[in-house]
Coordinates of C-alpha atoms and ligand atoms in Angstrom, one line a residue:
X1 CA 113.3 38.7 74.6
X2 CA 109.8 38.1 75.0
X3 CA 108.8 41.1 73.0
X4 CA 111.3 40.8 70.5
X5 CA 109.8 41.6 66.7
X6 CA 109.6 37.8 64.8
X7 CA 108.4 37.8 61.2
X8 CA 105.4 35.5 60.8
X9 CA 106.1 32.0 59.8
X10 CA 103.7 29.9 57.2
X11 CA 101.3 28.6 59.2
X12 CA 101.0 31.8 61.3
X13 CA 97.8 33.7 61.0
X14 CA 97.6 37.3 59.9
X15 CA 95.0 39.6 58.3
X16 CA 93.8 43.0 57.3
X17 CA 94.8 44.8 60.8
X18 CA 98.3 46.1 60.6
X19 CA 97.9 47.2 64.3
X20 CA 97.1 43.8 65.7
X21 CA 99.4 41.9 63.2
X22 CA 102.1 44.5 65.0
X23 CA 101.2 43.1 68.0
X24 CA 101.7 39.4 66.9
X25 CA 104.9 40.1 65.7
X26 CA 106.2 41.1 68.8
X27 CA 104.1 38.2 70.5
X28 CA 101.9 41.0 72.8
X29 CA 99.3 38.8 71.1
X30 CA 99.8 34.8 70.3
X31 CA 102.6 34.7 67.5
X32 CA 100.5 32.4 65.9
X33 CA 97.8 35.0 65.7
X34 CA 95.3 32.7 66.7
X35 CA 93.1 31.9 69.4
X36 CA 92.5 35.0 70.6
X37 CA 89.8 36.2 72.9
X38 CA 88.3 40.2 73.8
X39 CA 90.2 40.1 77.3
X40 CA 93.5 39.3 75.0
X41 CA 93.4 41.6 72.5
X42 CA 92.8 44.1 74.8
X43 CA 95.2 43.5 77.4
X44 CA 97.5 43.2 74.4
X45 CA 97.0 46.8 72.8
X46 CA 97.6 48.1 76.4
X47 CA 100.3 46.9 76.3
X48 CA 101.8 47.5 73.5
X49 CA 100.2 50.8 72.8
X50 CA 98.9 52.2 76.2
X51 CA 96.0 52.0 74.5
X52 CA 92.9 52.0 77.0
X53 CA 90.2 49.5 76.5
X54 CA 87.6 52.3 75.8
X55 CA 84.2 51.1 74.0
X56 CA 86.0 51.2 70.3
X57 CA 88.3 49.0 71.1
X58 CA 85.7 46.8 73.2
X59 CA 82.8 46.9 70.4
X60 CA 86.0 46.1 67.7
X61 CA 86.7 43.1 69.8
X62 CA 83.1 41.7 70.4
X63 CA 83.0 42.4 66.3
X64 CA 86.0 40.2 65.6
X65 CA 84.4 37.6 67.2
X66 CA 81.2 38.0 64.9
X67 CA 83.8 37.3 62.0
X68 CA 84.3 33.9 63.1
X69 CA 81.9 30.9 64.3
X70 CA 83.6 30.2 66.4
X71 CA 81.8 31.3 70.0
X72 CA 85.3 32.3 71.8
X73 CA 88.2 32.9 69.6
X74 CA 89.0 34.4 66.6
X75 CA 92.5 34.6 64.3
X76 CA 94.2 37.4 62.8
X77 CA 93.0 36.4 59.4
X78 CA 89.0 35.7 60.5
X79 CA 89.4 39.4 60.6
X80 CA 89.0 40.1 57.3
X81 CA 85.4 38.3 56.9
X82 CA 84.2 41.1 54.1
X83 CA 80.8 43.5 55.6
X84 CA 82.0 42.8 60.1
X85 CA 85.0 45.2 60.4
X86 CA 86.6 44.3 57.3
X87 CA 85.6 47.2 54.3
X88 CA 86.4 48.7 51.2
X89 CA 88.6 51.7 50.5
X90 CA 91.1 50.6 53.1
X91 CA 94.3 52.7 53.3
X92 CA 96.7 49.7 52.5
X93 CA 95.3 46.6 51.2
X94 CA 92.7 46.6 48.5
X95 CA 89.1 45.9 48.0
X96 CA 87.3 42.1 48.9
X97 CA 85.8 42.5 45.4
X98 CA 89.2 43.4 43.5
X99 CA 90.9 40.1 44.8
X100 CA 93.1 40.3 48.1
X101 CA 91.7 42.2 51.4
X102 CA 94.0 40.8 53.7
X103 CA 97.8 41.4 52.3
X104 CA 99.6 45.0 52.5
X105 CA 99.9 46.2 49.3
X106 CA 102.2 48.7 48.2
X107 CA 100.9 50.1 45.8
X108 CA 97.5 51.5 47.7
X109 CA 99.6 52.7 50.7
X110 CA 101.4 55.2 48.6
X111 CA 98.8 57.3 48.7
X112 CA 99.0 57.3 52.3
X113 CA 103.1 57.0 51.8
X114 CA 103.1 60.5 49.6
X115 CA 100.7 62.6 51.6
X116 CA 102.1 65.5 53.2
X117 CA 104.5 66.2 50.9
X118 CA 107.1 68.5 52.4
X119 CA 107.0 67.2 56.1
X120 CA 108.0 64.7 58.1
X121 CA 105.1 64.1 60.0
X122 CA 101.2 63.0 59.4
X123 CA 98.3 64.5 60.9
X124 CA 94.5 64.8 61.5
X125 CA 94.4 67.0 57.8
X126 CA 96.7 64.7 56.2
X127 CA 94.9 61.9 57.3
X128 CA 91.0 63.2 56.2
X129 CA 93.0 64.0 52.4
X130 CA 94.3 60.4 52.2
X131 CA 90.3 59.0 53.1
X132 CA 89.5 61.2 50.1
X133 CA 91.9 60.4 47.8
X134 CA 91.4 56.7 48.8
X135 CA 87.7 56.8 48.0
X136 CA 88.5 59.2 44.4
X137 CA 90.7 56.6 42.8
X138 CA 88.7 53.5 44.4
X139 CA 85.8 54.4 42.9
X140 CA 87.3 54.6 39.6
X141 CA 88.9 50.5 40.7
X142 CA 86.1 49.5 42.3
X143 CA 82.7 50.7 41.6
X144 CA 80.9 48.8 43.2
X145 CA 82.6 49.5 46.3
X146 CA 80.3 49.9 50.1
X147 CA 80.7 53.1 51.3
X148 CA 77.8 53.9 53.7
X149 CA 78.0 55.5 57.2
X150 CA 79.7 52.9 58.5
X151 CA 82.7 52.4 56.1
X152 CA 82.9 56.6 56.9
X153 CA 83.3 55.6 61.1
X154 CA 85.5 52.4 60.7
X155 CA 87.7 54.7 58.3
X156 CA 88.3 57.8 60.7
X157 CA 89.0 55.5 63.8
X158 CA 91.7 53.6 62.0
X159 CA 92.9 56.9 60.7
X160 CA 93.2 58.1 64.2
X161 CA 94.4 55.0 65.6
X162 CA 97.8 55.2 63.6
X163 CA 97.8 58.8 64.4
X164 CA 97.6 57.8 67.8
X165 CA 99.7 54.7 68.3
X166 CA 102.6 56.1 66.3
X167 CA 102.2 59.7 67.4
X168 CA 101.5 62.1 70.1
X169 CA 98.3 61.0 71.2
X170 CA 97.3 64.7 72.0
X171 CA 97.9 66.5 68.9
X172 CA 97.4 63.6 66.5
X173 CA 100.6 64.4 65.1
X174 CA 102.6 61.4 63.3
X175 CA 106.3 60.9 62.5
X176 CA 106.1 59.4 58.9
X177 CA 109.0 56.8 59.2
X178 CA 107.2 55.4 62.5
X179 CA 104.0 55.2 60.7
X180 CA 105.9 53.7 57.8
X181 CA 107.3 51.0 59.6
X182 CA 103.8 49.9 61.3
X183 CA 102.2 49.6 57.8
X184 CA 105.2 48.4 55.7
X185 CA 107.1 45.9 58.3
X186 CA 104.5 45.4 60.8
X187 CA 106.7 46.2 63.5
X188 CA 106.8 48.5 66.5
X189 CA 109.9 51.4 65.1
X190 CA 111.8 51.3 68.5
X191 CA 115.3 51.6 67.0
X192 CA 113.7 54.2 65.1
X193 CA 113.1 56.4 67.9
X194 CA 109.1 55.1 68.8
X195 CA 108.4 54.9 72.4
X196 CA 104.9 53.0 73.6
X197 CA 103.1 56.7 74.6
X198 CA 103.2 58.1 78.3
X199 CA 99.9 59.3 78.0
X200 CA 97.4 56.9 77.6
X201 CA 94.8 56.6 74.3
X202 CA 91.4 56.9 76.2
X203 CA 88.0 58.6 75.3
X204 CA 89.1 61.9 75.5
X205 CA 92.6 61.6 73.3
X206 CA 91.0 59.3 70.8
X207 CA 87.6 61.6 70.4
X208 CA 90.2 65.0 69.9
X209 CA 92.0 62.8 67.5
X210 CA 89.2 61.1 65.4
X211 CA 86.5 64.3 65.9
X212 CA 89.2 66.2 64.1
X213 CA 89.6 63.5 61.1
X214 CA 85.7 63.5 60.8
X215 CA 85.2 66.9 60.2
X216 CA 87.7 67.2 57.7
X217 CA 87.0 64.3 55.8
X218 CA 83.2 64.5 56.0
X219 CA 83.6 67.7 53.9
X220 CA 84.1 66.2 50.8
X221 CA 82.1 62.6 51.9
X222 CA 79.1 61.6 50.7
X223 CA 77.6 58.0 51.2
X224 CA 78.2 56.3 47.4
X225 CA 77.3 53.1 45.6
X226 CA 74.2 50.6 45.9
X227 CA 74.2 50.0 49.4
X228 CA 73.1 52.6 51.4
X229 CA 72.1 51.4 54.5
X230 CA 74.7 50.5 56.9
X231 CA 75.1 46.6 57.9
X232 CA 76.6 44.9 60.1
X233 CA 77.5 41.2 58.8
X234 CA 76.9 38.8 61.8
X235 CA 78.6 35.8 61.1
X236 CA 80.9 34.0 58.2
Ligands
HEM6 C1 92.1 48.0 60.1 C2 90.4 44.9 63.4 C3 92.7 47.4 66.8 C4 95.1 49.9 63.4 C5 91.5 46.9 60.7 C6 90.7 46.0 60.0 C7 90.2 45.1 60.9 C8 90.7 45.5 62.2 C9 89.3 43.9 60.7 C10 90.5 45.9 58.5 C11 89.6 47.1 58.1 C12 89.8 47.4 56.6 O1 90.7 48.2 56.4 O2 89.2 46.8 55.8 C13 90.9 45.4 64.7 C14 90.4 44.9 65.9 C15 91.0 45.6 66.9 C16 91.9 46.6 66.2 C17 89.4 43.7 66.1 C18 91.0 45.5 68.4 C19 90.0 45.0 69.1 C20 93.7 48.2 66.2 C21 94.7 49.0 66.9 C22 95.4 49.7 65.9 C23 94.7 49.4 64.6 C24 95.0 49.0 68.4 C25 96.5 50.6 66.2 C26 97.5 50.8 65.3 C27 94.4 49.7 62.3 C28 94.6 50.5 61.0 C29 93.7 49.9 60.1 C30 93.0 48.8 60.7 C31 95.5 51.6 60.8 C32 93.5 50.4 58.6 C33 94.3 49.5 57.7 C34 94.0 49.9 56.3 O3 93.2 50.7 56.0 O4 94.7 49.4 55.4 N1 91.5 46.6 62.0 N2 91.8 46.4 64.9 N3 93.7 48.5 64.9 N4 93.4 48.7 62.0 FE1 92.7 47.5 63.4
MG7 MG1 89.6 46.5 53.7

């Protein structure tokens, strides 16, 4: 079946975006993770997630193509050009500086793994403790790590974008296992239960979502580290 999941081969190209690299897998985007352009990638995530292509998603896409030099295309793994979208104090792969920003790593995601103890689900306060915990412990790893303005945005979007994706796009509310299998396997968890939402992701869901995740975690945020001023990395 066309949309059947595939686990990447060798020469496949994959990077920091377990959300796209989803997408891949179950060939929504190129298997081959390359080659793609902004009308692709977002025809792709509605698609696969009924997620509308709302100006996040548009200004992620014209930013992917900043990673690369190339003037139409970019590759899963051009993603993860360090300073464009790529940044520290991700939730499961770790820091440019600290070796490998591109792989899922185990060991970082358990902090996202172990939140909510006691329930089956994530949500928008789960989510805005993991950011914190994230930034604690990787400031102790890292400390040199970039955490301006910019790293606090990218961070809640993503936050609410697996909220959203895997959950009900209203309430921000996540079945764990679902959000498991999209980090850990890369894979969309339909035998798991996950159905592509009836309600599309657009400005309004998303805002609720993310609105709610920046509030919380901005209580306990401040900008850290050497470089203050956000930046924008224009090319490789
Ligand atoms: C992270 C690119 C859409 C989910 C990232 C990162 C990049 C990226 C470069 C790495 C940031 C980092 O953690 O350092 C893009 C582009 C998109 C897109 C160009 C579309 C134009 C999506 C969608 C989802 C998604 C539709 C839905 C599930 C995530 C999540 C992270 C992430 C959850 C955080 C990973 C982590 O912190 O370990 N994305 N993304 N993204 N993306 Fe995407
Ligand atoms: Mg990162």
């Amino acid at each position: 079946r066309a949309h059947q999941w595939k686990a990447p081969g060798p020469n496949d190209s994959r990077g920091p975006c377990p959300g796209l690299n989803t997408l891949a897998n179950h060939g929504f985007l190129p298997r081959n993770g390359s080659n793609i352009t902004i009308p692709i990638v977002l025809q792709a995530i509605d698609e696969g997630f009924n997620f509308k292509p709302i100006e996040v998603l548009r200004t992620a896409a014209k930013l992917g193509l900043l990673s690369t030099d190339s003037v139409d295309f970019f590759s899963l793994t051009d993603l993860a050009l360090p300073g464009t979208l790529e940044h520290d104090v991700s939730l499961s792969r770790s820091d440019f500086a600290l070796g490998d920003n591109i792989h899922f790593n185990e060991t970082i995601f358990a902090t996202l793994n172990n939140s909510n103890p006691g329930f089956d689900f994530y949500n928008t306060t789960s989510a805005a403790q993991v950011l914190n915990q994230r930034l604690i412990d990787d400031k102790i790893a890292n400390p040199g790590l970039i955490n301006t303005l910019k790293e606090f945005f990218l961070r809640s979007f993503e936050s609410a974008f697996y909220l959203s994706v895997m959950g009900n796009v209203t309430t921000g509310v996540a079945p764990k296992k679902f959000v498991q299998v999209l980090f850990q396997e890369e894979r969309l968890p339909l035998e798991e239960g996950w159905k592509r939402s009836e309600i599309p992701i657009d400005d309004d869901t998303l805002g609720n979502v993310v609105g709610q995740i920046e509030i919380a975690y901005s209580a306990n945020w401040a900008p850290s580290g050497e470089v203050i001023c956000p930046w924008i990395r224009l090319e490789p």
